[in-house]
Amino acid sequence: MKTLIEGINKAFESRIRLGIMSALAVNEALDFNALKEYLDVTDGNLASHMKALEKEEFVSVTKSFVGKKPNTKYFMTKAGQKAFNDHLKALENLIKSQK
Amino acid sequence: MKQEKDYVKDIAEIRSMMERSSKFLSLSGWAGILVGIYALLGSYIARYIFSFNPDEIVYSTSPGFWKVAFVAIAVFVVALVTAVALSYGNATKRGEKLWTATSRQLAISMAVPLIAGALLSFVLISKDLIGLIAPITLLFYGLALFDASKFTYTVVKVLGLVEIALGLLAACFIEHGLLLWAVGFGVAHIIYGIYVYYRYER
């Protein structure tokens, strides 16, 4: 079956990465723990997916301190927004083409 | 390569994640109904058992007043426990956690106006301005709901506006303050609870 449609992004094949992007799409920024709670994954698992998305430059981080604790916040970059929107459009077209 | 049905699942996942990470949707209709009943019972006890009926702005803190204050605090604590416990039940049923970044935002946006309102109420009590407690608590509770509605069902915004309107009305008609308080915290909660139950939980 031919399923490859233009715009479907390989980076979002993983449902965890898709979840990260969906959560960041509707929030200005989220910290590591908030993402972990939403996705219900382990630290290591989330960290590796975040690294992959950072490498693609789809997400970026701001580091600050809350009291003495370091706080890392993730947000979606412009490139990330575009890639995610294109991916959504491609999914939409895929569903439409099936009707 | 993914199958097409996987992409359909992907869309479901995107939708659910966007919703979960921006809105807390485990509020319970039953909690609204029970909280309304507690408020009605509380105002009945205050009015008819402790003969509490502040009909003027200045209404001195007689010894009986502290019994009324105790009932009010008891109603608040039991209501809070009920709301949290039933939301916990709902969240668990949905396979989600109760305490997430979204519910934290909801709690903070409610807590700020509520604490401000509570502190103002203590100040008013210390100055014997008991007649202003009903309008002030309605008003601040309404503002808290209005603000918190960003993070949950839209109907919470409507409930907030109703409480604000009742608070302003209670300020105009101090002599009916307790009755309007019972309408706002009792009747309005029960109607809201029934609506949430039928709309989202059945």
XYZ file of C-alpha atoms in Angstrom:
301
model
C 0.000 0.000 0.000
C 1.333 3.368 -0.938
C 1.105 5.664 2.069
C 3.860 8.188 1.519
C 2.291 11.563 0.936
C 4.133 14.817 0.553
C 4.459 16.645 3.854
C 4.319 13.590 6.112
C 7.323 14.188 8.327
C 9.524 11.268 9.324
C 10.419 13.086 12.535
C 6.813 12.680 13.687
C 6.556 8.961 13.023
C 6.953 8.315 16.739
C 3.743 8.895 18.636
C 5.708 10.368 21.554
C 7.291 13.011 19.322
C 3.881 13.709 17.835
C 2.528 14.125 21.381
C 5.348 16.515 22.327
C 4.666 18.670 19.264
C 0.885 18.662 19.884
C 1.336 19.787 23.487
C 3.829 22.510 22.508
C 1.519 23.674 19.702
C -1.126 24.804 22.200
C 1.182 26.007 24.989
C 3.666 28.872 24.938
C 6.259 26.739 26.697
C 6.292 23.608 28.846
C 8.881 22.288 31.253
C 10.286 18.779 31.178
C 8.122 17.501 34.015
C 4.888 18.815 32.515
C 5.663 17.008 29.247
C 6.562 13.882 31.173
C 3.187 13.913 32.957
C 1.210 14.450 29.769
C 3.013 11.697 27.888
C 3.465 9.288 30.779
C 6.997 8.291 29.737
C 10.299 7.848 31.575
C 12.918 10.603 31.904
C 15.352 8.852 29.579
C 12.763 8.150 26.928
C 11.499 11.729 26.881
C 15.017 13.164 26.931
C 16.041 11.180 23.850
C 12.950 12.289 21.919
C 13.514 15.903 22.954
C 17.121 15.680 21.783
C 15.979 14.401 18.411
C 13.474 17.257 18.031
C 16.090 19.781 19.166
C 18.499 18.426 16.569
C 15.872 18.976 13.878
C 15.524 22.503 15.331
C 11.780 21.964 15.801
C 11.976 22.764 19.507
C 14.242 25.012 21.502
C 14.940 25.468 25.200
C 15.221 28.313 27.647
C 17.062 27.643 30.866
C 16.365 29.571 34.021
C 16.369 29.040 37.766
C 13.352 28.597 40.005
C 14.943 29.272 43.369
C 18.005 27.078 43.277
C 16.556 24.479 40.926
C 17.386 24.733 37.240
C 14.267 24.857 35.101
C 14.315 23.901 31.439
C 11.420 25.068 29.325
C 10.748 23.795 25.853
C 9.006 25.730 23.152
C 8.286 25.210 19.473
C 10.442 27.056 16.964
C 9.100 28.699 13.778
C 10.532 25.784 11.791
C 8.822 23.369 14.155
C 5.484 25.109 13.735
C 5.799 24.955 9.969
C 6.813 21.283 9.957
C 3.977 20.390 12.338
C 1.406 22.320 10.300
C 2.588 20.685 7.090
C 2.363 17.320 8.767
C -1.213 18.042 9.894
C -2.166 19.168 6.386
C -0.672 16.005 4.925
C -2.660 13.891 7.388
C -5.790 15.818 6.461
C -5.200 15.238 2.733
C -4.606 11.576 3.411
C -7.951 11.234 5.175
C -9.738 13.252 2.468
C -8.252 11.120 -0.307
C -9.721 8.031 1.320
C -13.280 9.276 1.156
C 6.109 2.725 6.752
C 2.917 3.387 8.603
C -0.451 2.087 7.518
C -3.268 4.500 6.867
C -5.200 3.481 9.944
C -2.106 4.444 11.968
C -2.400 7.988 10.663
C -6.013 8.104 11.783
C -4.785 7.083 15.232
C -2.122 9.801 15.002
C -4.817 12.411 14.474
C -6.741 11.111 17.479
C -3.549 11.333 19.539
C -2.827 14.917 18.392
C -6.349 15.959 19.277
C -6.311 14.319 22.672
C -2.886 15.738 23.548
C -3.848 19.283 22.528
C -6.953 19.007 24.685
C -5.226 17.419 27.691
C -2.365 19.919 27.671
C -4.599 22.985 27.502
C -7.812 22.056 29.315
C -8.600 20.140 32.472
C -11.667 18.102 31.549
C -12.113 15.892 34.598
C -14.422 18.240 36.510
C -17.338 16.328 37.924
C -20.985 17.279 37.554
C -21.805 15.365 40.715
C -19.329 17.506 42.622
C -21.234 20.617 41.472
C -24.537 19.122 42.654
C -23.135 18.041 46.052
C -21.361 21.373 46.633
C -24.669 23.122 45.891
C -26.469 20.947 48.440
C -23.814 21.654 51.128
C -24.201 25.394 50.494
C -27.988 25.205 50.798
C -27.709 23.184 54.034
C -25.106 25.621 55.382
C -27.212 28.691 54.660
C -30.301 26.977 56.129
C -28.406 26.210 59.361
C -27.037 29.754 59.541
C -30.409 31.376 58.908
C -32.852 29.219 60.880
C -30.773 27.492 63.560
C -28.323 30.299 64.403
C -30.761 33.079 63.330
C -28.031 34.673 61.248
C -29.435 37.272 58.882
C -27.148 40.237 58.269
C -29.638 42.796 56.931
C -27.323 45.778 57.173
C -23.717 46.374 56.194
C -22.692 46.861 59.819
C -23.815 43.745 61.687
C -21.930 43.145 64.869
C -20.047 39.913 65.512
C -22.254 38.506 68.259
C -21.096 35.271 69.970
C -23.368 33.317 67.607
C -21.459 34.646 64.626
C -18.530 32.347 65.274
C -20.802 29.318 64.974
C -21.866 30.640 61.547
C -18.226 31.200 60.587
C -17.474 27.628 61.644
C -20.332 26.307 59.454
C -19.071 28.412 56.520
C -15.515 27.086 56.845
C -16.802 23.503 57.248
C -18.913 23.881 54.065
C -15.883 25.223 52.193
C -13.575 22.394 53.316
C -16.103 19.613 52.610
C -16.899 21.177 49.208
C -13.216 21.376 48.268
C -12.579 17.766 49.326
C -15.647 16.605 47.352
C -14.597 18.474 44.201
C -11.010 17.176 44.346
C -12.032 13.583 45.165
C -14.617 13.343 42.358
C -12.245 14.988 39.835
C -9.617 12.457 40.871
C -12.140 9.692 40.170
C -12.924 11.161 36.737
C -9.258 11.633 35.828
C -8.480 8.041 36.814
C -11.410 6.794 34.719
C -10.002 8.702 31.728
C -6.576 7.183 32.377
C -5.097 10.565 33.228
C -3.456 12.097 36.237
C -5.218 14.643 38.433
C -2.194 16.836 39.120
C -0.788 17.939 35.765
C 0.518 21.263 34.454
C -3.045 22.034 33.279
C -4.782 21.353 36.596
C -2.006 23.296 38.362
C -2.723 26.317 36.151
C -6.436 25.892 36.869
C -5.776 25.737 40.623
C -3.473 28.780 40.597
C -5.846 30.936 38.574
C -8.629 30.101 41.044
C -6.480 30.425 44.156
C -5.321 34.000 43.576
C -8.770 35.691 43.533
C -10.100 33.283 46.190
C -7.312 34.016 48.667
C -7.655 37.756 48.014
C -11.410 37.469 48.649
C -10.898 35.426 51.819
C -8.396 37.930 53.233
C -10.729 40.816 52.406
C -13.555 38.943 54.173
C -11.427 38.623 57.330
C -10.726 42.351 57.229
C -14.457 43.082 56.859
C -15.305 40.746 59.762
C -12.741 42.478 61.957
C -14.533 45.770 61.231
C -18.024 44.303 61.820
C -18.973 44.800 58.162
C -20.634 41.380 58.035
C -23.290 42.537 55.569
C -20.627 42.772 52.858
C -19.409 39.173 53.207
C -22.072 37.622 50.942
C -21.549 40.036 48.014
C -17.746 39.910 48.371
C -17.525 36.096 48.458
C -19.891 35.790 45.463
C -17.961 38.401 43.501
C -14.483 36.993 44.139
C -15.650 33.420 43.540
C -17.172 34.561 40.237
C -13.919 36.263 39.213
C -11.973 33.118 40.159
C -14.255 30.942 37.997
C -14.139 33.382 35.113
C -10.346 33.336 35.121
C -10.097 29.563 35.606
C -12.529 28.830 32.766
C -9.636 29.279 30.284
C -8.355 25.917 31.494
C -11.581 23.912 31.514
C -15.162 23.703 30.183
C -16.592 26.960 28.816
C -19.680 26.571 31.025
C -17.472 27.497 34.007
C -17.205 30.992 32.482
C -21.010 31.258 32.484
C -21.147 30.117 36.121
C -18.524 32.762 36.929
C -20.580 35.522 35.289
C -23.695 34.383 37.163
C -21.826 34.542 40.499
C -20.474 38.018 39.651
C -23.981 39.257 38.801
C -25.409 37.785 42.020
C -22.553 39.358 44.003
C -23.317 42.807 42.608
C -27.024 42.263 43.227
C -26.271 41.229 46.821
C -24.313 44.455 47.255
C -27.403 46.439 46.169
C -29.751 44.446 48.385
C -27.756 43.747 51.540
C -30.917 42.589 53.336
C -31.214 39.657 50.896
C -27.494 38.850 50.992
C -27.832 35.415 52.583
C -30.623 34.414 50.190
C -28.566 35.502 47.154
C -25.555 33.685 48.600
C -27.684 30.523 48.797
C -28.796 31.043 45.181
C -25.199 31.560 43.982
C -23.408 28.844 45.910
C -26.393 26.482 46.151
C -28.836 26.665 43.257
C -26.322 27.850 40.604
C -23.907 25.014 41.492
C -26.674 22.417 41.301
C -27.830 23.629 37.858
C -24.208 23.774 36.654
C -23.585 20.258 38.023
C -26.646 18.792 36.282
C -25.561 20.453 33.020
C -21.980 19.108 33.233
C -23.239 15.654 34.133
C -25.637 15.392 31.186
C -23.329 17.129 28.710
C -19.999 15.470 29.447
C -20.370 12.487 31.737
C -23.277 10.369 30.608
